[in-house]
Short mmCIF file of C-alpha atoms and ligand atoms in Angstrom, two decimals:
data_model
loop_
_atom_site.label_atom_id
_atom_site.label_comp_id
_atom_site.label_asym_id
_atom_site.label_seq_id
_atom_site.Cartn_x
_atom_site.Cartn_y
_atom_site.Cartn_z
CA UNK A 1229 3.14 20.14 -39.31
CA UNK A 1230 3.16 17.17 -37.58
CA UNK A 1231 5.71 14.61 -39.63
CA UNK A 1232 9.37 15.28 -39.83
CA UNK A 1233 11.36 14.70 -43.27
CA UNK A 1234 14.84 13.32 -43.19
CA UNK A 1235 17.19 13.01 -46.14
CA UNK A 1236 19.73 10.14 -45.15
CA UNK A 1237 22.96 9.45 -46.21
CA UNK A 1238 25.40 12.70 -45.02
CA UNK A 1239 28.00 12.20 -41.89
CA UNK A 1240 27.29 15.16 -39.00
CA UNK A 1241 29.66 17.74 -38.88
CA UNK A 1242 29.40 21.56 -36.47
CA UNK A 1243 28.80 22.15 -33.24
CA UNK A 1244 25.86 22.27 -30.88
CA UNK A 1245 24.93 23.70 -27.50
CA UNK A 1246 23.26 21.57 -25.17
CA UNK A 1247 19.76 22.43 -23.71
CA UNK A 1248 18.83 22.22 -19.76
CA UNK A 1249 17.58 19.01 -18.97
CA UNK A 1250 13.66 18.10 -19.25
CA UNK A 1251 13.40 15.60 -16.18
CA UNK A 1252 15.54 18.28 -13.80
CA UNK A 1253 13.72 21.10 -14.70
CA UNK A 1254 10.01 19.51 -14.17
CA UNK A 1255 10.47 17.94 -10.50
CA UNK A 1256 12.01 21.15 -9.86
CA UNK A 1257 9.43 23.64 -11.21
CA UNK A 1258 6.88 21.46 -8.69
CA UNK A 1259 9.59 22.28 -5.72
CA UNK A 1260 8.50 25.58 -5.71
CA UNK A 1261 4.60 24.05 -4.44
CA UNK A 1262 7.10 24.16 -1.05
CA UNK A 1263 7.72 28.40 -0.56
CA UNK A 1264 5.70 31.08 -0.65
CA UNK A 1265 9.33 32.43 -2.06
CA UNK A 1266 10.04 33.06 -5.62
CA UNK A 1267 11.76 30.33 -7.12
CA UNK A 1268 14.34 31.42 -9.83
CA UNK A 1269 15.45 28.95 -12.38
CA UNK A 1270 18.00 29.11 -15.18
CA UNK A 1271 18.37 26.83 -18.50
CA UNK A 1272 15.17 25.55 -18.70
CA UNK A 1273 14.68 24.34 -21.70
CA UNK A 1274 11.59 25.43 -23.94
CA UNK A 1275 9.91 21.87 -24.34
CA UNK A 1276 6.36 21.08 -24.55
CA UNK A 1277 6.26 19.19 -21.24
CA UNK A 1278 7.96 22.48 -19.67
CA UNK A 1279 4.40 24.32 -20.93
CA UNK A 1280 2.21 21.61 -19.38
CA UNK A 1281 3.71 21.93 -16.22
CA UNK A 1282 3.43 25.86 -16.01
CA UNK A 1283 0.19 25.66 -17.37
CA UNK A 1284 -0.82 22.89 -14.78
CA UNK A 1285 1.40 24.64 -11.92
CA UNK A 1286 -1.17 28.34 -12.79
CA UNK A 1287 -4.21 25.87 -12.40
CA UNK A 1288 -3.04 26.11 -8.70
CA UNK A 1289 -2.57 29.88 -8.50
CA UNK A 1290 1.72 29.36 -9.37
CA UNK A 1291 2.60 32.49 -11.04
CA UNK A 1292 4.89 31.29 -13.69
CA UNK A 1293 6.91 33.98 -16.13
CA UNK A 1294 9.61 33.38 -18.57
CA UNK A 1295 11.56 36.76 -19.14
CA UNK A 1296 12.84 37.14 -22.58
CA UNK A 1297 16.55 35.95 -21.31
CA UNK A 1298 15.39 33.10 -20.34
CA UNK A 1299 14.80 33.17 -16.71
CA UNK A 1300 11.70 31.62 -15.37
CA UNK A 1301 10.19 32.63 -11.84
CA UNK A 1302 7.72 30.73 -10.38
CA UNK A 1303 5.64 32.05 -7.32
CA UNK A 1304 3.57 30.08 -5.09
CA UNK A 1305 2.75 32.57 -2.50
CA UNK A 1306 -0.53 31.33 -2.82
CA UNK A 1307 -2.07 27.80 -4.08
CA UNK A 1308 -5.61 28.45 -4.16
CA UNK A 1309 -6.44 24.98 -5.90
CA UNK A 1310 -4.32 22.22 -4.81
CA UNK A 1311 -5.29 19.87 -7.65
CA UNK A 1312 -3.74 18.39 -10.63
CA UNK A 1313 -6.51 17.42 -13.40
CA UNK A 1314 -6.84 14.14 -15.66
CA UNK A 1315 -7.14 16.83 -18.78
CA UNK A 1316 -3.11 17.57 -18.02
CA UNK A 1317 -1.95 14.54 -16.06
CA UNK A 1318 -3.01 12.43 -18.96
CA UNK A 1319 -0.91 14.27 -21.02
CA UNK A 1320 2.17 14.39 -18.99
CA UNK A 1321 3.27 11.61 -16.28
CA UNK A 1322 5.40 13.23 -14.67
CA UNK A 1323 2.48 15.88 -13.45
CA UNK A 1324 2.80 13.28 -10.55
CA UNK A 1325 5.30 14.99 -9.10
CA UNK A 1326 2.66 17.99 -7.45
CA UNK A 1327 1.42 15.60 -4.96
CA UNK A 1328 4.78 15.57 -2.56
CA UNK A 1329 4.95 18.96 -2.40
CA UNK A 1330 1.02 19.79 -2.29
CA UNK A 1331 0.57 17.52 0.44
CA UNK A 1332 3.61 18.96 2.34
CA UNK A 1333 2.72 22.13 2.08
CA UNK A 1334 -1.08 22.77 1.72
CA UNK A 1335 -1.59 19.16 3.43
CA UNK A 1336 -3.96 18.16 0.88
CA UNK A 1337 -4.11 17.13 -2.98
CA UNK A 1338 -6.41 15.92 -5.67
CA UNK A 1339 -4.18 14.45 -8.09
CA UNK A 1340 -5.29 12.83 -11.04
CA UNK A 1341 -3.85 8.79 -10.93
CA UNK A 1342 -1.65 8.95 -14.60
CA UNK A 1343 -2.59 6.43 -16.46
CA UNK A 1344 -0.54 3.73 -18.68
CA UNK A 1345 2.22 5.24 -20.76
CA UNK A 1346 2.92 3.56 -24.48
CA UNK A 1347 6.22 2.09 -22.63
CA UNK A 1348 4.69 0.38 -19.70
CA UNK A 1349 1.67 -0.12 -17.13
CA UNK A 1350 4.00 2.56 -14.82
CA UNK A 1351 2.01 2.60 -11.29
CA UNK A 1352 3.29 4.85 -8.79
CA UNK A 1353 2.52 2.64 -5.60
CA UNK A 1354 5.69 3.34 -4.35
CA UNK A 1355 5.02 7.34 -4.30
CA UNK A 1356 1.38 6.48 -2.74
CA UNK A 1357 3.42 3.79 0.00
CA UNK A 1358 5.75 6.33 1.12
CA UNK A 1359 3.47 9.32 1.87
CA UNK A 1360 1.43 6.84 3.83
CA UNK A 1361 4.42 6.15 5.70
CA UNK A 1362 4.69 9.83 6.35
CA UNK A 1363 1.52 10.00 7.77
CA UNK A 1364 -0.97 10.68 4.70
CA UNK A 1365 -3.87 9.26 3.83
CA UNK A 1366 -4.53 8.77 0.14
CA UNK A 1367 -8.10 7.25 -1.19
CA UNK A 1368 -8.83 6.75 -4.66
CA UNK A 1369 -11.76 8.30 -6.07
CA UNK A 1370 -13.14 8.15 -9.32
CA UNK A 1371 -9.94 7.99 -10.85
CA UNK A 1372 -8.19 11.01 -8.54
CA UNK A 1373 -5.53 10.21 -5.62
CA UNK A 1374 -7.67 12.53 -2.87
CA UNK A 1375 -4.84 13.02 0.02
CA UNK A 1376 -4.49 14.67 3.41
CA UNK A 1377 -2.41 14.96 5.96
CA UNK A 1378 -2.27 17.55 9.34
CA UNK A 1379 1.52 17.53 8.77
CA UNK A 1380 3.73 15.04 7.10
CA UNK A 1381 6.51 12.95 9.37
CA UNK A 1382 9.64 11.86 8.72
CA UNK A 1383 9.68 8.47 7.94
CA UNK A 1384 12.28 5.06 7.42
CA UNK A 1385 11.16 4.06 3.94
CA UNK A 1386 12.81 1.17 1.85
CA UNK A 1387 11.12 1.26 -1.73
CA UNK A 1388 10.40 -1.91 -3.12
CA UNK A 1389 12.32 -0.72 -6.30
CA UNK A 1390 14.10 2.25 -7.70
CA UNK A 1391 12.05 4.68 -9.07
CA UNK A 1392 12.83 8.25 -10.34
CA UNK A 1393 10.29 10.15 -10.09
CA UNK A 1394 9.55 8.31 -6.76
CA UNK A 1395 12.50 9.47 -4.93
CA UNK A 1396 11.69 13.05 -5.76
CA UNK A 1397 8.63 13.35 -4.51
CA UNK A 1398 8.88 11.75 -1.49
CA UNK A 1399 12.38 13.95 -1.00
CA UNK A 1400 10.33 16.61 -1.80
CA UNK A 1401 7.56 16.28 0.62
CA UNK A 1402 10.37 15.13 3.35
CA UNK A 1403 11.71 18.48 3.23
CA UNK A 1404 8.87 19.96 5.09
CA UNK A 1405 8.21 17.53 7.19
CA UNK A 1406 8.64 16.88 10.95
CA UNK A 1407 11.40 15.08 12.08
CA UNK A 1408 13.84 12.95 9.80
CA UNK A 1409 13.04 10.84 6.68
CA UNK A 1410 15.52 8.09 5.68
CA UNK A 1411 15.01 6.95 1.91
CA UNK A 1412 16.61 3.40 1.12
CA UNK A 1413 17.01 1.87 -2.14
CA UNK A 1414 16.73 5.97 -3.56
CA UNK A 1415 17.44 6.69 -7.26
CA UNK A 1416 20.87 7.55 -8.17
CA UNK A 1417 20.33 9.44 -11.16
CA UNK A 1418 21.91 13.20 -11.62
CA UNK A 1419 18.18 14.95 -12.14
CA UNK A 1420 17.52 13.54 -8.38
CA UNK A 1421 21.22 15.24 -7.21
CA UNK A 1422 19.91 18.70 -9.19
CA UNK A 1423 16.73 18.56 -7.57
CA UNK A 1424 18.36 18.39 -3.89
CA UNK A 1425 20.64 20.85 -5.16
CA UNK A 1426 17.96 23.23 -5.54
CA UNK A 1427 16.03 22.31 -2.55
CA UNK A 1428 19.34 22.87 -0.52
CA UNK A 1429 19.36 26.18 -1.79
CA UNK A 1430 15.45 27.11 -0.36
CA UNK A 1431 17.02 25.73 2.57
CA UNK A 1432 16.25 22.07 3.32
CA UNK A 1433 18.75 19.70 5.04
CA UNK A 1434 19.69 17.00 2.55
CA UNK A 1435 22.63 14.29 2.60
CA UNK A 1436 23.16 11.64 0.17
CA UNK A 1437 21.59 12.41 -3.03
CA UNK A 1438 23.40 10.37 -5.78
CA UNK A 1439 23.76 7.31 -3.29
CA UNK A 1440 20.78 5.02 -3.13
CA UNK A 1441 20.50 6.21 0.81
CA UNK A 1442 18.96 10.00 1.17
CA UNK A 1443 18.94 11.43 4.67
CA UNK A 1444 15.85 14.70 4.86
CA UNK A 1445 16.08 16.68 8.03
CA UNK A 1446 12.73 18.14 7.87
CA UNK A 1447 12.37 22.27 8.22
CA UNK A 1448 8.91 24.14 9.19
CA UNK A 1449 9.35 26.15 5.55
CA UNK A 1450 11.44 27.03 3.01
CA UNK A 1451 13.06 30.13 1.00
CA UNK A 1452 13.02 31.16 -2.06
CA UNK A 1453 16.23 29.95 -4.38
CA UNK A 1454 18.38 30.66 -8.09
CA UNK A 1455 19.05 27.71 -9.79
CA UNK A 1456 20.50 26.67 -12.87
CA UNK A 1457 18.64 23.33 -14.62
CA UNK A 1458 21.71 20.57 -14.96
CA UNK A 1459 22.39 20.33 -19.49
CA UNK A 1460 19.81 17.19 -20.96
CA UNK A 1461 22.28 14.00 -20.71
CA UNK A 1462 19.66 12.22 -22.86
CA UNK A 1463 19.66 14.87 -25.50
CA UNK A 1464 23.60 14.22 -25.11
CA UNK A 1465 23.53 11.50 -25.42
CA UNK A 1466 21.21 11.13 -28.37
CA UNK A 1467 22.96 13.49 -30.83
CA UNK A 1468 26.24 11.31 -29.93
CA UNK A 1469 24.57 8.33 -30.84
CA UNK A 1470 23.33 10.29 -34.17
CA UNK A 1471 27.11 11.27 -34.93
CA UNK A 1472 28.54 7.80 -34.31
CA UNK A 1473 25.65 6.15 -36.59
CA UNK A 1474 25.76 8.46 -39.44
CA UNK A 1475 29.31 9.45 -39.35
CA UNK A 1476 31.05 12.25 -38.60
CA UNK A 1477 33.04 14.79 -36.09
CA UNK A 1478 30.85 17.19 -33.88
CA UNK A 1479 31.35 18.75 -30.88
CA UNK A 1480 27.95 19.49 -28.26
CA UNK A 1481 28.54 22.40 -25.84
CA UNK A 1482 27.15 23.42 -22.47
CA UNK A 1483 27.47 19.59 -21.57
CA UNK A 1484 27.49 17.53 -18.11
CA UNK A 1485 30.05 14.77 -19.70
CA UNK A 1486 29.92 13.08 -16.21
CA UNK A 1487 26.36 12.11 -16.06
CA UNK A 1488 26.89 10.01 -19.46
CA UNK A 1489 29.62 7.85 -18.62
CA UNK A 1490 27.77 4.10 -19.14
CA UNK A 1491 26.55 6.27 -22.61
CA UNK A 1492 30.36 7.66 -23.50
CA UNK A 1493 31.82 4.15 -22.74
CA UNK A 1494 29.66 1.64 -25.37
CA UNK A 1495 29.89 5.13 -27.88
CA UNK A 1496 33.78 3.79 -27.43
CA UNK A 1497 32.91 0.58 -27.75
CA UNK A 1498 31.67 1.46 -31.23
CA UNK A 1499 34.91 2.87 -32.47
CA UNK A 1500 34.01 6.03 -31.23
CA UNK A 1501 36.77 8.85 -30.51
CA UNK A 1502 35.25 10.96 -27.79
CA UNK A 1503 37.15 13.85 -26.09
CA UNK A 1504 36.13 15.79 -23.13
CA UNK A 1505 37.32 19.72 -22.54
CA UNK A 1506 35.53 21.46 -19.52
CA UNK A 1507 31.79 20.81 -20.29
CA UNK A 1508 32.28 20.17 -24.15
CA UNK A 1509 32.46 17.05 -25.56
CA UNK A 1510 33.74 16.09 -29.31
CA UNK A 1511 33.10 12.96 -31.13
CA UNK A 1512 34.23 11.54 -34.09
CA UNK A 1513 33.66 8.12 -35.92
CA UNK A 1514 35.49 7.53 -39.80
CA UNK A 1515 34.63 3.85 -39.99
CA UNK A 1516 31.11 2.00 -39.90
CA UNK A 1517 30.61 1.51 -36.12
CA UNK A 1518 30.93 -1.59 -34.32
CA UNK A 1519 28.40 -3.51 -32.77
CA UNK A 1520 27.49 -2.24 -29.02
CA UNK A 1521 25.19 -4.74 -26.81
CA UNK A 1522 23.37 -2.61 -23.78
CA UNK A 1523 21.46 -3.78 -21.01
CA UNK A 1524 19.08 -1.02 -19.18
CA UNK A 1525 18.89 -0.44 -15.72
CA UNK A 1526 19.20 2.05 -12.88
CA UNK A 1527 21.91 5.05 -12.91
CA UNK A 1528 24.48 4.94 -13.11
CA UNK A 1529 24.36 1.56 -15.30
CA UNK A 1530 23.05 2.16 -19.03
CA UNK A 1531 19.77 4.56 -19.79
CA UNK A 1532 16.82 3.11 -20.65
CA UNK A 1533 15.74 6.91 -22.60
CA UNK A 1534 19.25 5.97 -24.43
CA UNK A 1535 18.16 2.27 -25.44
CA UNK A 1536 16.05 3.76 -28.15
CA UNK A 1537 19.20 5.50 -29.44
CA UNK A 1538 21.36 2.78 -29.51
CA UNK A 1539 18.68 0.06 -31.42
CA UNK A 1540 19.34 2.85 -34.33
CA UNK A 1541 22.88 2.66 -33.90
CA UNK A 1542 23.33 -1.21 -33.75
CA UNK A 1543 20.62 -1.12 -36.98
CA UNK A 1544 24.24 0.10 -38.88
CA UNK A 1545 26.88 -1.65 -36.94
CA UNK A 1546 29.15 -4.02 -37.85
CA UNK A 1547 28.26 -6.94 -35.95
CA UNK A 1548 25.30 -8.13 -34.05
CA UNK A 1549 24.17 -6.75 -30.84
CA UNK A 1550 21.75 -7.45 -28.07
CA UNK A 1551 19.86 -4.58 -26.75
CA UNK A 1552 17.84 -5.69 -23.22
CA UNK A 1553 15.32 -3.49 -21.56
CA UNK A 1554 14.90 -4.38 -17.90
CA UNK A 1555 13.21 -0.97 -16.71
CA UNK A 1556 9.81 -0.70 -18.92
CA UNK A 1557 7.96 -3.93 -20.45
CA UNK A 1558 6.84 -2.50 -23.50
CA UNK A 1559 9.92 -0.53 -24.64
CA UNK A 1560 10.32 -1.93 -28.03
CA UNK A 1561 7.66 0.13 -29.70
CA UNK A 1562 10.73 1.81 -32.46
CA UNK A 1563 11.74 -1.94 -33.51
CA UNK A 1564 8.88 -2.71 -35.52
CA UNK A 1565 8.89 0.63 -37.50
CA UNK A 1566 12.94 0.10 -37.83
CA UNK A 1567 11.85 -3.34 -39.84
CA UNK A 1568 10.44 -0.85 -41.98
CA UNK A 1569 13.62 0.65 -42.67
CA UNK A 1570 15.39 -2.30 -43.68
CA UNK A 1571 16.88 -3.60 -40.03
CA UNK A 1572 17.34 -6.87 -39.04
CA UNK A 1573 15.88 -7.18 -35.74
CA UNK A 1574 14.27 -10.11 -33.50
CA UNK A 1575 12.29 -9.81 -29.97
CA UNK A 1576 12.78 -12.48 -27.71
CA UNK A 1577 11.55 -11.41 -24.23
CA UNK A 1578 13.36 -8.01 -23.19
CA UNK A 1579 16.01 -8.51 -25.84
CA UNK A 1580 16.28 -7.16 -29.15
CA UNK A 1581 18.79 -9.22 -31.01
CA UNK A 1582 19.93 -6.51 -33.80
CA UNK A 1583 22.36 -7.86 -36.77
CA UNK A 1584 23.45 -4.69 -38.36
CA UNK A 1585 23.16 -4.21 -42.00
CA UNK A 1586 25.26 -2.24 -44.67
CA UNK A 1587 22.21 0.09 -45.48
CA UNK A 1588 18.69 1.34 -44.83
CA UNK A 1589 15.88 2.46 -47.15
CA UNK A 1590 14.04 5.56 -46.08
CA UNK A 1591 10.62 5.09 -45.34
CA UNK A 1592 7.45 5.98 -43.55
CA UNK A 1593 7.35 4.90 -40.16
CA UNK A 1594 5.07 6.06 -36.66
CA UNK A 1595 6.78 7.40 -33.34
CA UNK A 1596 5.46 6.03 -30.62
CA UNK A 1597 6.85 7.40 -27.27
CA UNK A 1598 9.27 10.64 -26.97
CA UNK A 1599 12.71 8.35 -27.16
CA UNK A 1600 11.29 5.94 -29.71
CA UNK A 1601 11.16 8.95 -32.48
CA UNK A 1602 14.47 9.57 -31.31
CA UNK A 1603 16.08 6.38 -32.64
CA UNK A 1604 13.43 6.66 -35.55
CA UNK A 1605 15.50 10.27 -36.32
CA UNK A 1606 18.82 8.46 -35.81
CA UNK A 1607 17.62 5.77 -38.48
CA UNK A 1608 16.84 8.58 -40.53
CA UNK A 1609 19.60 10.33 -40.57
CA UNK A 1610 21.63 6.77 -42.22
CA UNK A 1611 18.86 5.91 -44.74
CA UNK A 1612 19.04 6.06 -48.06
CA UNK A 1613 16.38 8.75 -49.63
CA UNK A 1614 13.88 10.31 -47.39
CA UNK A 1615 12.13 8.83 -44.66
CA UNK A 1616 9.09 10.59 -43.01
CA UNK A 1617 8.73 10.44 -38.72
CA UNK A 1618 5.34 10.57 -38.20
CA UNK A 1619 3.56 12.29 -35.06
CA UNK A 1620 6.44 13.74 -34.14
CA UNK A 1621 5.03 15.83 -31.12
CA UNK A 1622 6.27 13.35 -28.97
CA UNK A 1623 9.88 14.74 -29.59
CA UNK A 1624 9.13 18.40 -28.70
CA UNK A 1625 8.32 16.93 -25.93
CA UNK A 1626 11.84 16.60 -25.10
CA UNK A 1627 13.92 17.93 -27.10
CA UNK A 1628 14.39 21.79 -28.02
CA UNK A 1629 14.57 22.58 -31.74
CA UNK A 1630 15.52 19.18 -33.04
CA UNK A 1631 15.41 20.36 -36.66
CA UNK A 1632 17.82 23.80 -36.27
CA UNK A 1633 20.50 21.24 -34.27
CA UNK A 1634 20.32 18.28 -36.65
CA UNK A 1635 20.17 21.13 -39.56
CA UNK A 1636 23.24 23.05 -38.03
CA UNK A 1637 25.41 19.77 -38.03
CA UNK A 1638 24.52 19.36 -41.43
CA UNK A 1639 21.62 16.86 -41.59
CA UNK A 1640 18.77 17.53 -43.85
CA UNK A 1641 15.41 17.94 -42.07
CA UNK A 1642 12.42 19.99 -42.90
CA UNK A 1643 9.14 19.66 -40.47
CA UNK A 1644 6.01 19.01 -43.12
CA UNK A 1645 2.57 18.87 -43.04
C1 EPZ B 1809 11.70 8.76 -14.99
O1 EPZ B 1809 10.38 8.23 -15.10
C2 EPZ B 1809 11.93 9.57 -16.27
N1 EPZ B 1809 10.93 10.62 -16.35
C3 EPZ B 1809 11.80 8.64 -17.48
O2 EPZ B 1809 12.13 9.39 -18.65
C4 EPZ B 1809 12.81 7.52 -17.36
O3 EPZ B 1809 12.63 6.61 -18.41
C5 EPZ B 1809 12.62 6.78 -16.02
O4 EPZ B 1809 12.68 7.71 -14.92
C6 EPZ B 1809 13.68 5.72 -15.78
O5 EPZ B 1809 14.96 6.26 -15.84
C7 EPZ B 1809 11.13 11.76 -15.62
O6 EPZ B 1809 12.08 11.91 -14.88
C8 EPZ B 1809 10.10 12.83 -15.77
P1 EPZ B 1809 10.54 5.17 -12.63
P2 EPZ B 1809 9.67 7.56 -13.82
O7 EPZ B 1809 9.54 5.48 -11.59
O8 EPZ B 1809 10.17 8.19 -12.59
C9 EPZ B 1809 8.17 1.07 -11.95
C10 EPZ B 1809 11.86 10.22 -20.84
O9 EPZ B 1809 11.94 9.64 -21.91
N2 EPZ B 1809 7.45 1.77 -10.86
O10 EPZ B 1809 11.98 5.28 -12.27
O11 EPZ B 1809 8.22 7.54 -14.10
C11 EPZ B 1809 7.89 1.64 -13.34
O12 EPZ B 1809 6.71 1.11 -13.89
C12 EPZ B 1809 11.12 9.55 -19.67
O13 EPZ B 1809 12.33 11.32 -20.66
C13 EPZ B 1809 6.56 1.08 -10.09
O14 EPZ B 1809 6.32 -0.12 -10.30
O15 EPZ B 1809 10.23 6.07 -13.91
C14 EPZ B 1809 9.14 1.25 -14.11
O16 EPZ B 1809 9.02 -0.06 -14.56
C15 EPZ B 1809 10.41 8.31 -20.05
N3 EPZ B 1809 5.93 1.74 -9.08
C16 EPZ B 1809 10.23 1.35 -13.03
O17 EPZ B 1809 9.57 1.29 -11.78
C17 EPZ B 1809 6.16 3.08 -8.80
O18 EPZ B 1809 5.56 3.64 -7.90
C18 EPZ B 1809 11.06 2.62 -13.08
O19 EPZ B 1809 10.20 3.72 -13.22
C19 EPZ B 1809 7.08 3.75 -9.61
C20 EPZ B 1809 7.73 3.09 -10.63
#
């Protein structure tokens, strides 16, 4: 069952709760490569990616258990094979996160060099530059990063751009290092602060996650922790966008409604009414929305895994809009199959110049990356008859039982063969 059915045409109404967020809960699951401790996480959501990690984390001797309330416990008391293998890394980038915390810990790693990505060539130089500046050595052989190092240092690094998943792993292999680590130019965004969160709790000596200067007072080890995984301000984000294209009042639960301010401002900008209460938010849109331009970059500007989202959107809108992409260079993939629904859309460069339309037709159409069959859903949702996402695995990669959310605001979704 591998294509997803959506009749358009009905505004979202109900409420929703919110699922723990997919890129806080996988750096985290690697921090516990650090103790020999238990690590005990709450609201992690049950994703696909989530499996690939546990399954690649047992490859190393983790012992990873979900009870049936939800709680996972990983245990790394022991890493008997500090690898990561091209079989799971090419499945999953962000498997690139083991190599921090291998190398600080075991002070070795074979990890499997990722790949491209449908959105972009997406080295991870900068990862590979700072552990060398901790003291590592990293050859590349046949297609493996092979690393080593007697103990990692702390280190003065300034990375040559921001990168996510690049802040937190050299943060994580910091913590266990000798001496102090200063990381300039760091990534700002709230998975990073959740991820120091957690590491503060094993016990490592953090200051200034969420500025783009961290400070990492390195500790000989660290403890075992509970943490809960910060709510998905993508998935947020995306059912918003849903609401405001197709109509609607809704409410989303369990919510972090200030990690999504650049998203809750243009939602605004729309015609949007959006109202916060503790960590629910409620929107509601009774007009056609208004045309939103976006321009992606680092948080806390605009999301790129929201630009997807808000193509859909401006597909609708009354208006024309420019949506620019400055993170990835091939993160357009969902425009061509949204031509297929009827949108008016033209490429020039990193701009999508989008000149909303009064309706679409349902149709066929391809998702190519996890966020692209997002805003193919969202396009859905507003079309006229049924259109059919194809290869829709990439969503449950990140996002926890799409069709029983979009089903209990009302939409009409069914999961075929
Ligand atoms: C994280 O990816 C997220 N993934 C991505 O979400 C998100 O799109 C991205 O950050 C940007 O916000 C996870 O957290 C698991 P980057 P990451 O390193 O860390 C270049 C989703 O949909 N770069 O911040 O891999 C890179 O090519 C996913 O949930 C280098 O050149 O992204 C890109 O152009 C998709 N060298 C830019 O930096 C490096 O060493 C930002 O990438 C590292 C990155």
């Amino acid at each position: 069952m591998d294509k997803l059915k959506i009749t358009g045409g009905r505004p979202l109404r109900g409420e929703v709760r919110i699922s723990g967020a997919k890129n806080a809960a996988l750096p985290i699951m690697c921090a516990a490569l650090l103790s020999a401790k238990p690590l005990r996480l709450r609201n992690v959501p049950l994703l696909r990616d989530v499996s690939t990690m546990a399954k690649l984390l047992g490859e190393m001797g983790v012992r990873v258990e979900r009870s049936p309330d939800g709680e996972v416990v990983l245990d790394a008391a022991r890493i008997v094979h500090p690898a990561a293998s091209y079989e799971l890394v090419k499945t999953m980038r962000a498997s690139v996160l083991v190599l921090g915390p291998l190398l600080a810990r075991c002070g070795e790693a074979k990890v499997s060099l990722p790949g491209g990505c449908a959105i972009g060539a997406r080295p991870v130089d900068q990862h590979v530059k700072g552990l060398q500046a901790m003291g590592a050595t990293i050859s590349i052989e046949h297609g493996y990063m092979q690393a080593s190092a007697r103990r990692l240092r702390g280190a003065r690094i300034v990375m040559d751009l921001v990168t996510v998943t690049g802040t937190e792993n050299l943060m994580m292999a910091a913590a266990l290092a000798e001496g102090e680590t200063l990381l300039e130019n760091a990534a700002r965004e709230p998975e990073v602060v959740d991820l120091a969160r957690c590491l503060s709790a094993m016990g490592a000596k953090i200051e200034g996650a969420g500025s783009d200067k961290i400070r990492i007072q390195g500790v000989p080890s660290l403890g075992g922790a509970e943490h809960r995984v910060m709510p998905d301000r993508i998935e947020t984000g995306t059912y918003l966008a849903a609401a405001a294209a197709a109509g609607g009042k809704i409410r989303l639960t369990g919510t972090a409604p200030e990690s999504l301010d650049a998203t809750l401002d243009k939602l605004r900008e729309a015609g949007a009414r959006i109202e916060i209460h503790g960590s629910s938010i409620d929107l509601e849109i009774a007009r056609r929305p208004g045309a939103v331009s976006v321009r992606t970059a680092p948080y806390p500007a605009f999301a790129t895994d929201m630009q997807a989202q808000f193509m859909a959107l401006a597909c609708v809108a009354d208006g024309t809009a420019l949506i620019t992409e400055t993170i990835f260079e091939n993160r357009f993939m969902h425009a061509i199959e949204l031509q297929r629904l009827g949108a008016d859309i033209r490429l020039e460069g990193n701009t999508a110049v989008v000149k909303g339309v009064e309706r679409l037709q349902g149709a066929a159409v391809m998702a190519t990356d996890l966020r692209a069959s997002a805003g193919l859903v969202i396009a859905g949702l507003v079309a006229e008859g049924d259109t059919v996402v194809d290869r829709i695995y990439h969503l449950d990669r990140g996002y926890e039982g799409l069709e029983k959310k979009l089903s209990a605001l009302g939409a009409r979704v069914e999961r075929i063969g």
